[in-house]
PDB file of C-alpha atoms in Angstrom:
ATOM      1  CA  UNK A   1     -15.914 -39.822 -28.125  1.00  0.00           C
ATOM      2  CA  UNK A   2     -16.766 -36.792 -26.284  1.00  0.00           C
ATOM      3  CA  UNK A   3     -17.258 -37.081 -22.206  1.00  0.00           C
ATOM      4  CA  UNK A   4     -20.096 -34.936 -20.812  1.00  0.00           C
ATOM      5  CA  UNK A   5     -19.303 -33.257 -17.389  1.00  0.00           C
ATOM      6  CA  UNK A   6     -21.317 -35.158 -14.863  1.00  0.00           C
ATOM      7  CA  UNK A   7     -22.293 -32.176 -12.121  1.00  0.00           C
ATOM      8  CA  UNK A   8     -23.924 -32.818  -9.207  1.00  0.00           C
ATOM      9  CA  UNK A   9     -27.205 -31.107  -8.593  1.00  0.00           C
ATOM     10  CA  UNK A  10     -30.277 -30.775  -6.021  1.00  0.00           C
ATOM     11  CA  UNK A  11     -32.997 -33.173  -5.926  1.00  0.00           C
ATOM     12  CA  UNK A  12     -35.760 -31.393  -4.011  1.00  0.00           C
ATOM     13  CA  UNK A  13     -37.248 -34.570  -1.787  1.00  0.00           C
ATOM     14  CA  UNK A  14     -41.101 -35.547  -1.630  1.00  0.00           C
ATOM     15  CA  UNK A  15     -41.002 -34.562   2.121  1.00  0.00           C
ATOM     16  CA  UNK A  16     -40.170 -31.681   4.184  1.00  0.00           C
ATOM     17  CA  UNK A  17     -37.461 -31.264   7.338  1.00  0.00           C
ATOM     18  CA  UNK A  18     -39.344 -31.195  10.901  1.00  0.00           C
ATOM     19  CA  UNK A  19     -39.791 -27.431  10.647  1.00  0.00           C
ATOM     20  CA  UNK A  20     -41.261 -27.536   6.769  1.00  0.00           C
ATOM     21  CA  UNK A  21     -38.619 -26.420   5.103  1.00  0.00           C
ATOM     22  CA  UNK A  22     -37.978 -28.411   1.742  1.00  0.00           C
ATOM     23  CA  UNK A  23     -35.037 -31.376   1.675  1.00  0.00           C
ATOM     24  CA  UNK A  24     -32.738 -31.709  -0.906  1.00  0.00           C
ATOM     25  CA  UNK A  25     -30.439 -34.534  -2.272  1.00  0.00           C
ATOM     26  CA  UNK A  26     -27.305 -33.579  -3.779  1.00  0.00           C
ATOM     27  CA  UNK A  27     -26.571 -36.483  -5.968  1.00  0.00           C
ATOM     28  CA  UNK A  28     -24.629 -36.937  -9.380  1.00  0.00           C
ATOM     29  CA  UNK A  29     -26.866 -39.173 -10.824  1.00  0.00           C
ATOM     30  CA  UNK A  30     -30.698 -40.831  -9.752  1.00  0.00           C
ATOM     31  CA  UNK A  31     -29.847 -44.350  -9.017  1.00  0.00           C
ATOM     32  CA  UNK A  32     -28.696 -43.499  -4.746  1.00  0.00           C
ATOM     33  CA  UNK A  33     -30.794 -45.449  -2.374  1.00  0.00           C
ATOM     34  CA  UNK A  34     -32.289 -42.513  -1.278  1.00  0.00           C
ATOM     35  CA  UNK A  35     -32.684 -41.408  -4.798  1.00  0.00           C
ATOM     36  CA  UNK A  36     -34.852 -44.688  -5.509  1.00  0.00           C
ATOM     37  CA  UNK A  37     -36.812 -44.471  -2.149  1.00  0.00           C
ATOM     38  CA  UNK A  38     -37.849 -40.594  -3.482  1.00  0.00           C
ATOM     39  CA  UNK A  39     -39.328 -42.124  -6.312  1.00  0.00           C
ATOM     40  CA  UNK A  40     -40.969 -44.511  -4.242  1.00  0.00           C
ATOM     41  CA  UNK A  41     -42.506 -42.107  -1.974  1.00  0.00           C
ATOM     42  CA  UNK A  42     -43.539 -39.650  -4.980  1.00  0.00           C
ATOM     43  CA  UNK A  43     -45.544 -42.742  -6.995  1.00  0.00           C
ATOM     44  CA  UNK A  44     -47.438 -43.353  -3.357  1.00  0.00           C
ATOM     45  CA  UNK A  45     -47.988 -39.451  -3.285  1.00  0.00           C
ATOM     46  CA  UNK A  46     -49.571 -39.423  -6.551  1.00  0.00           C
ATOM     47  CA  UNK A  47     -51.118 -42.338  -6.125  1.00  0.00           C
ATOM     48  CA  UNK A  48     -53.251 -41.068  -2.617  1.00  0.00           C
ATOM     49  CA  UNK A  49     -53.758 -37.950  -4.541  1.00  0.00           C
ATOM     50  CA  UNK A  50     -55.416 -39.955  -7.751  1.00  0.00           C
ATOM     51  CA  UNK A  51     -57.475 -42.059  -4.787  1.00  0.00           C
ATOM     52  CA  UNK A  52     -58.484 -38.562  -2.992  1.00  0.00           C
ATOM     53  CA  UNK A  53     -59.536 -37.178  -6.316  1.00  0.00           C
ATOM     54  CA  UNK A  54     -62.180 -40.181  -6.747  1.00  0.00           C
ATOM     55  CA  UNK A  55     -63.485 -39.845  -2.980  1.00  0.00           C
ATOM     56  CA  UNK A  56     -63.781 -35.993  -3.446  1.00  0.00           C
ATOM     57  CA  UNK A  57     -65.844 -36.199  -6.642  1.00  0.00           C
ATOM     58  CA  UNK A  58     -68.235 -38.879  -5.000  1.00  0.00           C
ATOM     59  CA  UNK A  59     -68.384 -36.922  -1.761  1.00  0.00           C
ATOM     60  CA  UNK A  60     -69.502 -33.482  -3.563  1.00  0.00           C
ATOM     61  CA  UNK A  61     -71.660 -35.288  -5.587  1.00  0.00           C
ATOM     62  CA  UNK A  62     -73.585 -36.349  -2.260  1.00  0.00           C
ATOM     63  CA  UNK A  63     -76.391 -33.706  -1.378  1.00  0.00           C
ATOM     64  CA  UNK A  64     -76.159 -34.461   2.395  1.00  0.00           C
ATOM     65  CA  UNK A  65     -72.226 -33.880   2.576  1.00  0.00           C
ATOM     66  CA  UNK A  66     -72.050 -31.908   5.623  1.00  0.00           C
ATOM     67  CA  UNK A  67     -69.470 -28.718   6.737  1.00  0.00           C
ATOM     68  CA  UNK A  68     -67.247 -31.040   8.504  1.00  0.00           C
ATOM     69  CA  UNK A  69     -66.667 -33.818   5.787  1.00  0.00           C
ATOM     70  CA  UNK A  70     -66.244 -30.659   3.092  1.00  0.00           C
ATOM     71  CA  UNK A  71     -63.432 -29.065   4.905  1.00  0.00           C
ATOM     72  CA  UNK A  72     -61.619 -32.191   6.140  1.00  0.00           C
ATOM     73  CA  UNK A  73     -61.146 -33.216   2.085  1.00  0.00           C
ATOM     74  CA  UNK A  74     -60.747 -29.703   1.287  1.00  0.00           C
ATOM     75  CA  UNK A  75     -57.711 -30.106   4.172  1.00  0.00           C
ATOM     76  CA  UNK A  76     -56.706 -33.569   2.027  1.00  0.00           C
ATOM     77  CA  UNK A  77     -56.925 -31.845  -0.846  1.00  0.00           C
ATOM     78  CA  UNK A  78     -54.417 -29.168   0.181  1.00  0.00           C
ATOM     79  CA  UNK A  79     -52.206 -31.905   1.340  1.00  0.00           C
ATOM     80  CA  UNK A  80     -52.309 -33.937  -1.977  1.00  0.00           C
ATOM     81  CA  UNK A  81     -51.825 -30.307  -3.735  1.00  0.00           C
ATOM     82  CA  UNK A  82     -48.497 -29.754  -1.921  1.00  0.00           C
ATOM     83  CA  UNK A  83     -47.536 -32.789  -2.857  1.00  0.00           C
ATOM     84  CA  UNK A  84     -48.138 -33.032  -6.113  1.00  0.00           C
ATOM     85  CA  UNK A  85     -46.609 -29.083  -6.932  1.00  0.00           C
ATOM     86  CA  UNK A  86     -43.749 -30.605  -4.938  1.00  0.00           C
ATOM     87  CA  UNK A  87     -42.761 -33.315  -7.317  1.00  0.00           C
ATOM     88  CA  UNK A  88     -43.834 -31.425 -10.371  1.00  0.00           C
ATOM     89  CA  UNK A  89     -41.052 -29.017  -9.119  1.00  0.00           C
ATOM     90  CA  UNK A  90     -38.597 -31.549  -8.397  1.00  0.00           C
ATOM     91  CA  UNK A  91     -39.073 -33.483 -11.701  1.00  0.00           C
ATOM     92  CA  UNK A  92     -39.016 -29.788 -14.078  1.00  0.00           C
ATOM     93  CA  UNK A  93     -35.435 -29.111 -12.532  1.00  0.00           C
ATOM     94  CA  UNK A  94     -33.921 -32.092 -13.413  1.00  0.00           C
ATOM     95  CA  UNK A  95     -35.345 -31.958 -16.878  1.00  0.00           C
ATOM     96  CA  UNK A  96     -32.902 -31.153 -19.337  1.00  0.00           C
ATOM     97  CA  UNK A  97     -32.708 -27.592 -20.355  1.00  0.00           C
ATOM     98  CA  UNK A  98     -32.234 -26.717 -24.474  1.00  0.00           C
ATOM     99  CA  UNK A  99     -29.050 -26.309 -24.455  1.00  0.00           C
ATOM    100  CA  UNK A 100     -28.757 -29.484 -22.428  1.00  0.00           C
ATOM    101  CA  UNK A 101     -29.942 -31.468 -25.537  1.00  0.00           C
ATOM    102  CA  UNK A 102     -28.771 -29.174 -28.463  1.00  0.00           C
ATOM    103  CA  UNK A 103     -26.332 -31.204 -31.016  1.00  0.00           C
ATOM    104  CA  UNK A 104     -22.778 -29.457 -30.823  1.00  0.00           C
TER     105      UNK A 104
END
């Protein structure tokens, strides 16, 4: 039986350092404490942007929105965005890469 190298690599985090730069885990696998509470915090993120979604469709279906409820989602929305393109980019680096899963 072959052994596969086990390498560590860097989990980008679902939250950002005081100044806003990105966070990183450098972990050899995805079962760390702080591994699980990263997936923890992305399924909440995902779920407030699938509840902001509904509210946003509702509110700009309402003719008497007004300028101040429009740009406070459109500020939630921005939020949820980041979030969102955040984990997307966390979760497409630790996908396997072709050669990853190629038979030898």
């Amino acid at each position: 039986m072959e052994l596969m190298n086990v390498s560590t690599v860097l989990r980008l985090l679902p939250w950002s350092d005081p100044d806003g730069k990105p966070c990183y885990l450098a972990s050899d696998g995805g079962d760390s404490p702080l591994s699980r509470r990263a997936d923890a915090i992305e399924a909440v993120q995902m779920s407030m942007g699938a509840e902001l979604l509904r509210h946003a469709r509702a509110l700009l279906d309402a003719p008497k929105a007004d300028a101040r409820e429009l740009r406070y989602l459109a500020d939630r929305l921005c939020e949820a965005l980041r979030d969102v393109l955040r984990i997307a980019e966390s979760r497409g680096a630790r996908l396997p890469s072709c050669e990853d899963t190629s038979a030898t």
